[in-house]
Amino acid sequence: MGGTSEEIGRYDVIVIGGGINGTSAARALSSSGYDVLLAEKGDFASGASGRSSRILHCGLRYFETARPVRTFLGAPSRLKNAVAMAKAAMVAREELVRLRPGRCKPFTMCFPLYRNDALRGWHLDAAFALLKRLGPAQPPLDYRRVTGDFERGVPIAKDLRDREGLASIATYREYIIDWPDRLCVDAALEAERRGADIRLFTAAWVRGRDPQGLWLVDLEPRAGASGTVRAPVVLNLAGTWMDGVVRPEAGQGMPRLIHGTKGSHLLVRLPDAYRGFGIAALNRLGLPIYCLPFRDDLYHIGPTETPFEGDASAVSADDADIDFLLGEINFLLPGLALTRQQVEFTWAGVRPLTYNPGNPDGDRVRQIHDLSASGYPGILAMTAGPVMSHLSAGRELLAAVDSRFAARGGRAGRSSRVALSPADTDAGLSAARHSVRYEHARDLRGILYTRTGMAWGVRLDRDAVAAVAHDVSDLLGWDDGRLEQEVDLFMAYQDKIHRPGKAMH
């Protein structure tokens, strides 16, 4: 769009990306009095945030490796990073359970240990002793190790492989983050109530700087006129798409920030004995694999861990992903004998890990990148920020912005924009209509997945989808033809992105 776009606003901070870290940053900044614009090219949580493993874990996974003593003694820096990440996980676990109890569902995780494995029971004993020292006392870890009479202590043990070689089963308390999409919505709406300007379905591109040193950001909405906004600080929190946000002409060349890895999951129904339990192990590649409670008798299995290049907008679990996960879970739990016919729902996302030419797997430590040294003063980016630690991510980004405004000598101050408060909403609205009127929903995907969660874990039939479309058609200006088109789009999305295993061959 070049330099012909209309000037439509000046802000203290422009946040690019409506995932969990972008919305959390917008909330923290607007709560502190900054005038904030949040721009997202799609809908809230439309990238990795809405497609995560949903686990609020205690940090054990950072110590999970087939040969922990050899691994960490041979690489002290890796141990240092593991300890730092585990401590952050324990702190995030406490904070999220305390502040969002309705979104955090506890369950008992089970970790089987075999006599012939390099991973020993004392390794886990030591790891949990360290976790207790690293983190808050509450919520408790409830760690113990069952060393005999396994089915009495752990009902799901009957399905485990190699019962003769089973040495013990470690159990401990973990949490599932129920519906991470909604965490993004809630954070963004709180930011809006505090004055933030929210622009969804609007691509944002950093074009360059004006004579005063403010960054010019072009906004390209899917509908409506485009325009340009400016701010002294830009937070590039676009996740997997981060490397493409700054246009080449804006500076001397952006360093690569993102290493993408694809994580796929499948959803199955399991027997009643699994209620309240999950299972964690290392797969045959030495990487974590989980079987976790999703809802009622539904459990999700994953993740995969494969390098990913390209556009992650329409990423889905493919045949290879499903075959791999079924193979690994049937190796771990042969008593289940799962088949493709039992896979009811799938999803996949691309993790925005940190690019490191010295680490082909990408770095998992959350990092804030100050791009001043690369010729972009005032542009900050964050990589490898998981859903579970988004509250501290928001605080860290706020502190980083505070330091830049202190150096500049102040900020414009709180926005005069006013949004509806919860008291202004209509209690009698259906959930779908409320999503459109007060939560920026503009399509059926945003209503049924992101804001109401109605479509997560199930395949909605056309009549059910059409009923929701009819309910909101007047609010969105859909005539009969547009309504049918929107229903078609949702059904196609559901079949492509969340297709069941039996539909994959």
Coordinates of C-alpha atoms in Angstrom, one line a residue:
M1 CA 0.0 0.0 0.0
G2 CA 3.1 2.2 0.1
G3 CA 2.9 5.8 1.4
T4 CA -0.7 6.6 0.2
S5 CA -2.5 5.2 3.3
E6 CA -4.5 7.5 5.5
E7 CA -3.2 8.5 8.9
I8 CA -5.6 7.0 11.4
G9 CA -3.9 7.3 14.8
R10 CA -1.0 7.7 17.1
Y11 CA -0.4 5.3 20.0
D12 CA 2.2 4.7 22.7
V13 CA 2.5 1.1 21.8
I14 CA 1.3 -1.0 18.9
V15 CA 1.0 -4.7 19.6
I16 CA 1.0 -7.0 16.5
G17 CA -0.5 -10.4 17.3
G18 CA -3.7 -11.5 19.0
G19 CA -2.4 -14.7 20.6
I20 CA -1.9 -15.3 24.3
N21 CA 1.2 -13.1 24.6
G22 CA -0.1 -10.3 22.5
T23 CA -3.4 -10.1 24.4
S24 CA -1.6 -10.4 27.7
A25 CA 0.8 -7.6 26.8
A26 CA -2.1 -5.4 25.7
R27 CA -3.8 -6.0 29.0
A28 CA -0.7 -5.2 31.1
L29 CA 0.1 -2.1 29.1
S30 CA -3.4 -0.6 29.0
S31 CA -3.8 -1.4 32.7
S32 CA -0.7 0.7 33.3
G33 CA -2.0 3.7 31.4
Y34 CA -0.5 3.2 28.0
D35 CA -2.4 4.1 24.8
V36 CA -2.4 0.7 23.0
L37 CA -3.4 -0.7 19.6
L38 CA -3.7 -4.4 19.3
A39 CA -3.7 -5.6 15.6
E40 CA -4.3 -9.2 14.6
K41 CA -4.4 -10.4 11.0
G42 CA -7.0 -13.1 11.9
D43 CA -9.0 -13.7 15.0
F44 CA -7.9 -14.1 18.6
A45 CA -5.9 -17.3 19.3
S46 CA -5.9 -18.2 15.6
G47 CA -2.3 -19.5 15.8
A48 CA -0.4 -21.6 18.3
S49 CA -2.3 -20.3 21.3
G50 CA -5.5 -22.0 20.4
R51 CA -3.8 -25.2 19.3
S52 CA -1.6 -26.1 22.3
S53 CA -1.3 -29.2 24.3
R54 CA -3.4 -27.4 27.0
I55 CA -1.2 -28.7 29.8
L56 CA -0.3 -26.5 32.8
H57 CA 2.7 -28.5 33.8
C58 CA 4.9 -28.4 36.9
G59 CA 8.2 -28.2 34.9
L60 CA 9.1 -31.9 34.9
R61 CA 9.2 -32.0 31.1
Y62 CA 12.3 -29.8 31.2
F63 CA 14.2 -32.6 32.9
E64 CA 12.7 -35.3 30.8
T65 CA 15.4 -37.0 28.7
A66 CA 16.3 -40.6 28.2
R67 CA 19.7 -40.2 29.9
P68 CA 19.4 -37.2 32.3
V69 CA 22.7 -37.6 34.2
R70 CA 24.7 -37.9 31.0
T71 CA 22.7 -35.2 29.3
F72 CA 23.0 -32.5 32.0
L73 CA 26.5 -33.3 33.2
G74 CA 27.7 -33.1 29.6
A75 CA 26.0 -29.8 29.0
P76 CA 25.8 -27.6 32.2
S77 CA 24.2 -24.8 30.3
R78 CA 21.3 -27.1 29.4
L79 CA 20.8 -27.9 33.0
K80 CA 20.9 -24.2 33.9
N81 CA 18.2 -23.5 31.3
A82 CA 16.1 -26.5 32.5
V83 CA 16.2 -25.3 36.1
A84 CA 15.2 -21.8 35.0
M85 CA 12.3 -23.0 32.9
A86 CA 11.2 -25.4 35.6
K87 CA 11.1 -22.6 38.1
A88 CA 9.1 -20.4 35.8
A89 CA 6.7 -23.3 35.2
M90 CA 6.1 -23.8 38.9
V91 CA 5.5 -20.1 39.4
A92 CA 3.1 -19.9 36.4
R93 CA 1.3 -23.0 37.7
E94 CA 0.6 -21.4 41.0
E95 CA -0.4 -18.1 39.5
L96 CA -2.7 -19.4 36.9
V97 CA -4.4 -21.9 39.3
R98 CA -4.9 -19.1 41.8
L99 CA -6.2 -16.4 39.4
R100 CA -8.0 -18.6 36.8
P101 CA -9.3 -21.6 38.8
G102 CA -12.2 -22.1 36.5
R103 CA -9.8 -22.6 33.6
C104 CA -7.4 -25.0 35.3
K105 CA -8.7 -28.6 35.9
P106 CA -6.5 -30.9 38.1
F107 CA -5.8 -34.5 37.4
T108 CA -3.3 -37.2 38.4
M109 CA -0.5 -37.7 36.0
C110 CA 1.1 -41.1 35.8
F111 CA 4.7 -41.7 34.6
P112 CA 5.7 -45.4 34.2
L113 CA 9.3 -46.4 34.8
Y114 CA 10.8 -49.7 33.5
R115 CA 13.8 -51.7 34.8
N116 CA 15.6 -51.7 31.4
D117 CA 15.2 -47.9 30.8
A118 CA 18.0 -45.5 31.4
L119 CA 15.5 -43.2 33.2
R120 CA 15.3 -44.4 36.8
G121 CA 12.9 -43.8 39.7
W122 CA 15.5 -41.9 41.6
H123 CA 15.9 -39.5 38.7
L124 CA 12.2 -38.5 39.2
D125 CA 12.6 -38.4 43.0
A126 CA 15.5 -36.0 42.5
A127 CA 13.6 -33.9 39.9
F128 CA 10.5 -33.5 42.2
A129 CA 12.7 -32.7 45.2
L130 CA 14.2 -29.9 43.1
L131 CA 10.8 -28.7 41.8
K132 CA 9.5 -28.4 45.4
R133 CA 12.5 -26.2 46.2
L134 CA 12.1 -24.1 43.0
G135 CA 8.4 -23.3 43.3
P136 CA 5.6 -22.3 45.6
A137 CA 4.2 -24.8 48.1
Q138 CA 0.7 -24.5 46.6
P139 CA -0.9 -26.1 44.7
P140 CA 0.8 -29.3 46.0
L141 CA 2.7 -31.6 43.7
D142 CA 1.3 -34.7 45.4
Y143 CA 4.2 -36.7 44.2
R144 CA 4.6 -40.4 45.0
R145 CA 5.9 -43.5 43.4
V146 CA 3.9 -46.7 43.3
T147 CA 6.3 -49.7 43.4
G148 CA 3.9 -52.7 43.4
D149 CA 0.2 -53.8 43.2
F150 CA 0.0 -51.3 40.3
E151 CA -3.6 -51.7 39.3
R152 CA -4.7 -51.1 42.9
G153 CA -2.8 -47.8 43.1
V154 CA -3.1 -46.8 39.4
P155 CA -6.2 -48.2 37.7
I156 CA -4.9 -47.5 34.1
A157 CA -1.8 -49.6 34.7
K158 CA -3.6 -52.6 33.3
D159 CA -3.1 -51.2 29.8
L160 CA 0.6 -50.5 30.1
R161 CA 3.2 -52.5 28.1
D162 CA 5.7 -54.9 29.6
R163 CA 4.1 -55.4 32.9
E164 CA 6.9 -57.8 34.0
G165 CA 9.5 -55.1 33.4
L166 CA 7.5 -52.3 35.1
A167 CA 9.6 -51.0 38.0
S168 CA 7.3 -48.3 39.4
I169 CA 4.8 -45.6 38.4
A170 CA 5.3 -42.1 39.5
T171 CA 2.1 -40.0 40.1
Y172 CA 1.8 -36.3 40.6
R173 CA -0.7 -33.5 40.2
E174 CA -1.0 -31.7 37.0
Y175 CA -3.6 -29.3 35.4
I176 CA -5.3 -29.0 32.0
I177 CA -5.9 -25.4 30.8
D178 CA -9.5 -25.7 29.7
W179 CA -10.0 -23.7 26.5
P180 CA -6.9 -21.5 26.1
D181 CA -8.6 -19.6 23.3
R182 CA -10.8 -18.0 25.9
L183 CA -7.9 -16.8 27.9
C184 CA -6.9 -14.7 24.9
V185 CA -10.4 -13.3 24.4
D186 CA -10.7 -12.4 28.1
A187 CA -7.3 -10.7 28.2
A188 CA -8.1 -8.7 25.1
L189 CA -11.5 -7.6 26.4
E190 CA -10.0 -6.5 29.6
A191 CA -7.4 -4.4 27.7
E192 CA -10.3 -2.9 25.7
R193 CA -12.2 -2.0 28.8
R194 CA -9.0 -0.1 29.9
G195 CA -8.9 1.8 26.7
A196 CA -7.0 -0.4 24.2
D197 CA -8.0 -0.2 20.5
I198 CA -8.6 -3.7 19.1
R199 CA -8.4 -4.4 15.4
L200 CA -9.0 -8.0 14.4
F201 CA -8.8 -9.4 10.8
T202 CA -6.3 -6.6 10.2
A203 CA -2.8 -7.3 8.9
A204 CA -0.2 -5.0 10.3
W205 CA 3.2 -4.2 8.6
V206 CA 6.0 -2.1 9.9
R207 CA 6.9 0.2 7.0
G208 CA 9.5 2.5 8.5
R209 CA 9.9 5.6 10.7
D210 CA 8.7 9.1 10.4
P211 CA 11.0 12.2 10.9
Q212 CA 10.2 12.1 14.7
G213 CA 11.4 8.5 15.0
L214 CA 8.0 7.0 15.4
W215 CA 7.3 3.7 13.7
L216 CA 4.8 3.7 10.9
V217 CA 2.6 0.7 10.8
D218 CA 0.3 0.0 7.8
L219 CA -3.0 -1.6 8.7
E220 CA -4.7 -3.7 6.0
P221 CA -8.1 -4.9 7.1
R222 CA -10.0 -7.6 5.3
A223 CA -12.9 -5.2 4.9
G224 CA -12.8 -1.4 5.0
A225 CA -10.2 1.2 4.2
S226 CA -6.6 0.7 5.0
G227 CA -4.5 3.2 7.0
T228 CA -1.4 4.0 8.9
V229 CA -0.8 4.3 12.6
R230 CA 2.4 5.3 14.4
A231 CA 4.0 4.7 17.8
P232 CA 7.5 4.9 19.4
V233 CA 7.3 1.3 20.5
V234 CA 6.1 -1.8 18.5
L235 CA 5.7 -5.2 20.1
N236 CA 6.1 -7.9 17.4
L237 CA 4.2 -10.8 19.0
A238 CA 2.9 -12.4 15.8
G239 CA 4.2 -15.9 16.7
T240 CA 4.9 -18.1 13.7
W241 CA 4.4 -15.1 11.4
M242 CA 6.8 -12.9 13.3
D243 CA 9.6 -12.8 10.7
G244 CA 7.4 -11.3 8.1
V245 CA 5.9 -8.4 10.0
V246 CA 8.7 -5.8 9.3
R247 CA 8.9 -4.9 5.6
P248 CA 12.4 -5.0 4.1
E249 CA 12.4 -1.3 3.4
A250 CA 11.9 -0.5 7.1
G251 CA 15.5 -1.0 8.0
Q252 CA 18.7 -2.9 7.4
G253 CA 17.2 -6.3 7.5
M254 CA 15.4 -8.2 10.3
P255 CA 17.3 -11.1 11.9
R256 CA 15.5 -14.4 11.8
L257 CA 13.7 -15.0 15.1
I258 CA 11.4 -18.0 14.6
H259 CA 12.0 -21.8 14.4
G260 CA 8.7 -23.5 13.8
T261 CA 7.9 -27.0 15.0
K262 CA 4.5 -28.7 14.4
G263 CA 2.7 -30.3 17.2
S264 CA -0.3 -32.5 16.3
H265 CA -2.9 -34.1 18.7
L266 CA -5.7 -36.6 18.3
L267 CA -8.8 -37.0 20.4
V268 CA -10.2 -40.4 21.5
R269 CA -12.7 -41.8 24.0
L270 CA -11.2 -44.0 26.8
P271 CA -12.7 -46.3 29.4
D272 CA -14.0 -45.0 32.8
A273 CA -10.9 -46.2 34.6
Y274 CA -9.0 -43.2 33.0
R275 CA -11.3 -40.6 34.6
G276 CA -9.1 -38.2 36.6
F277 CA -5.9 -39.7 35.2
G278 CA -3.4 -38.8 32.5
I279 CA -0.2 -40.5 31.4
A280 CA 3.2 -39.1 30.5
A281 CA 6.2 -40.9 29.1
L282 CA 9.0 -40.5 26.6
N283 CA 8.2 -41.8 23.1
R284 CA 10.7 -44.0 21.2
L285 CA 12.4 -40.8 19.9
G286 CA 13.1 -39.8 23.5
L287 CA 10.6 -36.9 23.4
P288 CA 7.6 -36.4 25.7
I289 CA 4.2 -37.9 24.8
Y290 CA 1.0 -37.4 26.8
C291 CA -2.5 -38.8 27.1
L292 CA -4.5 -36.1 28.8
P293 CA -8.1 -35.6 30.0
F294 CA -9.9 -33.3 27.6
R295 CA -13.6 -33.5 28.5
D296 CA -15.7 -36.2 30.1
D297 CA -14.4 -39.5 28.5
L298 CA -12.5 -37.7 25.8
Y299 CA -8.7 -37.7 26.0
H300 CA -6.1 -36.0 23.7
I301 CA -2.9 -37.7 22.7
G302 CA 0.2 -35.8 21.5
P303 CA 2.2 -33.9 20.6
T304 CA 4.3 -34.6 17.6
E305 CA 7.5 -32.6 17.2
T306 CA 8.5 -31.9 13.6
P307 CA 10.2 -29.0 11.9
F308 CA 7.7 -26.7 10.0
E309 CA 8.3 -24.1 7.4
G310 CA 5.7 -22.0 5.6
D311 CA 2.3 -20.5 6.5
A312 CA 0.8 -22.1 9.6
S313 CA -2.7 -20.6 9.0
A314 CA -4.2 -23.9 7.9
V315 CA -2.0 -26.5 9.5
S316 CA -3.6 -29.7 10.4
A317 CA -2.7 -33.2 11.6
D318 CA -1.9 -35.3 8.5
D319 CA -1.7 -39.1 8.0
A320 CA 1.9 -39.3 9.1
D321 CA 1.1 -37.4 12.4
I322 CA -1.8 -39.6 13.2
D323 CA 0.1 -42.8 12.4
F324 CA 3.0 -41.7 14.5
L325 CA 0.8 -40.8 17.5
L326 CA -1.3 -44.0 17.3
G327 CA 1.9 -46.1 17.0
E328 CA 3.5 -44.4 20.1
I329 CA 0.4 -44.6 22.3
N330 CA -0.2 -48.2 21.4
F331 CA 3.4 -49.0 22.2
L332 CA 2.9 -47.3 25.6
L333 CA -0.6 -48.6 26.3
P334 CA -1.1 -51.7 24.1
G335 CA -4.2 -52.6 26.1
L336 CA -6.1 -49.8 24.4
A337 CA -5.4 -51.1 20.9
L338 CA -6.5 -47.8 19.4
T339 CA -7.3 -47.5 15.7
R340 CA -8.0 -44.7 13.2
Q341 CA -11.7 -45.4 13.6
Q342 CA -11.5 -44.3 17.2
V343 CA -9.9 -40.9 16.4
E344 CA -12.8 -38.4 16.7
F345 CA -11.1 -35.1 16.4
T346 CA -7.6 -33.7 15.6
W347 CA -5.7 -30.5 15.8
A348 CA -2.3 -29.1 15.1
G349 CA -0.3 -26.0 15.7
V350 CA 3.1 -24.6 15.0
R351 CA 5.2 -23.6 18.0
P352 CA 7.1 -20.3 17.5
L353 CA 10.4 -21.4 19.1
T354 CA 13.5 -19.3 19.0
Y355 CA 15.7 -19.6 16.0
N356 CA 19.3 -20.6 16.9
P357 CA 21.7 -21.7 14.2
G358 CA 23.5 -23.7 16.8
N359 CA 20.4 -25.6 17.8
P360 CA 18.6 -27.3 15.0
D361 CA 15.6 -28.0 17.3
G362 CA 15.1 -24.4 18.2
D363 CA 15.4 -22.9 21.7
R364 CA 12.5 -23.3 24.1
V365 CA 13.5 -20.6 26.6
R366 CA 11.2 -17.6 26.4
Q367 CA 13.1 -14.6 25.1
I368 CA 12.5 -10.9 24.6
H369 CA 14.4 -9.6 21.6
D370 CA 15.4 -5.9 21.6
L371 CA 15.9 -5.2 17.9
S372 CA 17.7 -1.9 18.4
A373 CA 21.1 -3.4 17.5
S374 CA 19.6 -4.6 14.2
G375 CA 18.5 -1.1 13.3
Y376 CA 15.0 -1.2 14.8
P377 CA 15.1 0.9 18.0
G378 CA 11.7 0.6 19.8
I379 CA 10.8 -2.8 18.3
L380 CA 10.6 -5.7 20.6
A381 CA 9.7 -9.3 19.9
M382 CA 9.1 -12.4 22.1
T383 CA 9.7 -16.0 21.1
A384 CA 9.0 -19.3 22.7
G385 CA 6.4 -17.9 25.1
P386 CA 4.0 -20.8 26.1
V387 CA 0.3 -20.3 27.1
M388 CA 0.9 -21.3 30.7
S389 CA 3.3 -18.4 31.4
H390 CA 1.4 -15.6 29.6
L391 CA 0.8 -13.6 32.8
S392 CA 4.5 -13.2 33.5
A393 CA 5.1 -12.6 29.8
G394 CA 2.8 -9.6 30.0
R395 CA 4.6 -8.2 33.0
E396 CA 8.0 -8.7 31.3
L397 CA 6.9 -6.9 28.2
L398 CA 5.4 -4.1 30.3
A399 CA 8.8 -3.7 32.1
A400 CA 10.6 -3.6 28.8
V401 CA 8.2 -0.9 27.5
D402 CA 8.5 1.1 30.7
S403 CA 12.3 1.3 30.3
R404 CA 12.0 2.7 26.8
F405 CA 9.5 5.3 27.8
A406 CA 11.6 6.3 30.8
A407 CA 14.5 6.8 28.4
R408 CA 12.3 8.9 26.0
G409 CA 11.0 11.1 28.8
G410 CA 7.3 10.1 29.0
R411 CA 4.3 8.9 27.1
A412 CA 1.1 10.2 25.6
G413 CA -1.0 8.7 28.4
R414 CA -4.3 6.8 28.7
S415 CA -6.5 6.7 25.7
S416 CA -9.8 8.5 25.6
R417 CA -11.4 5.6 23.9
V418 CA -14.2 4.0 25.9
A419 CA -15.5 0.5 25.5
L420 CA -18.5 -1.3 27.0
S421 CA -18.0 -2.6 30.5
P422 CA -19.5 -6.0 31.5
A423 CA -22.4 -4.1 33.2
D424 CA -23.4 -2.7 29.8
T425 CA -24.0 -6.0 28.1
D426 CA -27.3 -7.7 27.7
A427 CA -27.7 -10.7 30.1
G428 CA -30.5 -12.2 27.9
L429 CA -28.4 -12.6 24.8
S430 CA -27.5 -16.0 23.5
A431 CA -23.8 -16.9 23.8
A432 CA -23.4 -16.6 20.0
R433 CA -25.0 -13.1 19.8
H434 CA -23.0 -12.0 22.8
S435 CA -19.8 -13.1 21.0
V436 CA -20.7 -10.9 18.0
R437 CA -22.0 -7.9 19.9
Y438 CA -19.4 -7.6 22.6
E439 CA -16.5 -9.9 21.8
H440 CA -15.5 -9.0 18.2
A441 CA -16.7 -12.3 16.6
R442 CA -17.0 -11.9 12.9
D443 CA -17.4 -15.5 11.7
L444 CA -18.7 -18.9 12.8
R445 CA -15.2 -20.2 13.6
G446 CA -14.7 -17.3 16.0
I447 CA -18.1 -18.0 17.6
L448 CA -18.0 -21.8 17.8
Y449 CA -14.4 -22.4 18.7
T450 CA -12.8 -19.3 20.1
R451 CA -15.5 -17.7 22.1
T452 CA -18.0 -20.3 23.1
G453 CA -16.0 -23.5 22.7
M454 CA -19.0 -25.3 21.3
A455 CA -17.1 -27.0 18.5
W456 CA -14.0 -28.1 20.4
G457 CA -13.8 -31.9 20.5
V458 CA -16.9 -32.6 18.5
R459 CA -18.0 -32.5 14.9
L460 CA -21.0 -30.2 14.6
D461 CA -23.6 -31.2 12.0
R462 CA -24.8 -28.7 9.4
D463 CA -28.2 -28.0 11.1
A464 CA -26.5 -27.0 14.3
V465 CA -24.1 -24.7 12.5
A466 CA -26.9 -23.2 10.5
A467 CA -28.9 -22.5 13.6
V468 CA -26.1 -20.5 15.1
A469 CA -25.6 -18.7 11.7
H470 CA -29.3 -17.7 11.7
D471 CA -29.0 -16.5 15.3
V472 CA -26.3 -13.9 14.4
S473 CA -27.1 -13.2 10.8
D474 CA -28.8 -9.8 11.5
L475 CA -25.9 -8.6 13.7
L476 CA -23.4 -9.5 10.9
G477 CA -25.5 -8.3 8.0
W478 CA -25.8 -11.8 6.4
D479 CA -28.5 -12.3 3.8
D480 CA -29.6 -15.9 3.0
G481 CA -26.9 -16.3 0.4
R482 CA -24.1 -15.1 2.7
L483 CA -25.4 -17.2 5.5
E484 CA -25.2 -20.4 3.4
Q485 CA -21.7 -19.4 2.3
E486 CA -20.6 -18.9 5.9
V487 CA -22.0 -22.3 6.9
D488 CA -20.2 -23.9 4.0
L489 CA -16.9 -22.2 5.0
F490 CA -17.2 -23.5 8.6
M491 CA -18.1 -27.0 7.5
A492 CA -15.0 -27.1 5.2
Y493 CA -12.8 -25.7 8.0
Q494 CA -14.0 -28.3 10.4
D495 CA -13.4 -31.1 8.0
K496 CA -10.0 -29.9 7.0
I497 CA -8.5 -28.7 10.2
H498 CA -10.2 -31.0 12.8
R499 CA -11.0 -34.0 10.7
P500 CA -11.3 -37.4 12.5
G501 CA -8.8 -40.1 11.8
K502 CA -11.3 -42.3 9.9
A503 CA -11.7 -39.5 7.3
M504 CA -8.0 -39.3 6.6
H505 CA -7.5 -42.1 4.1

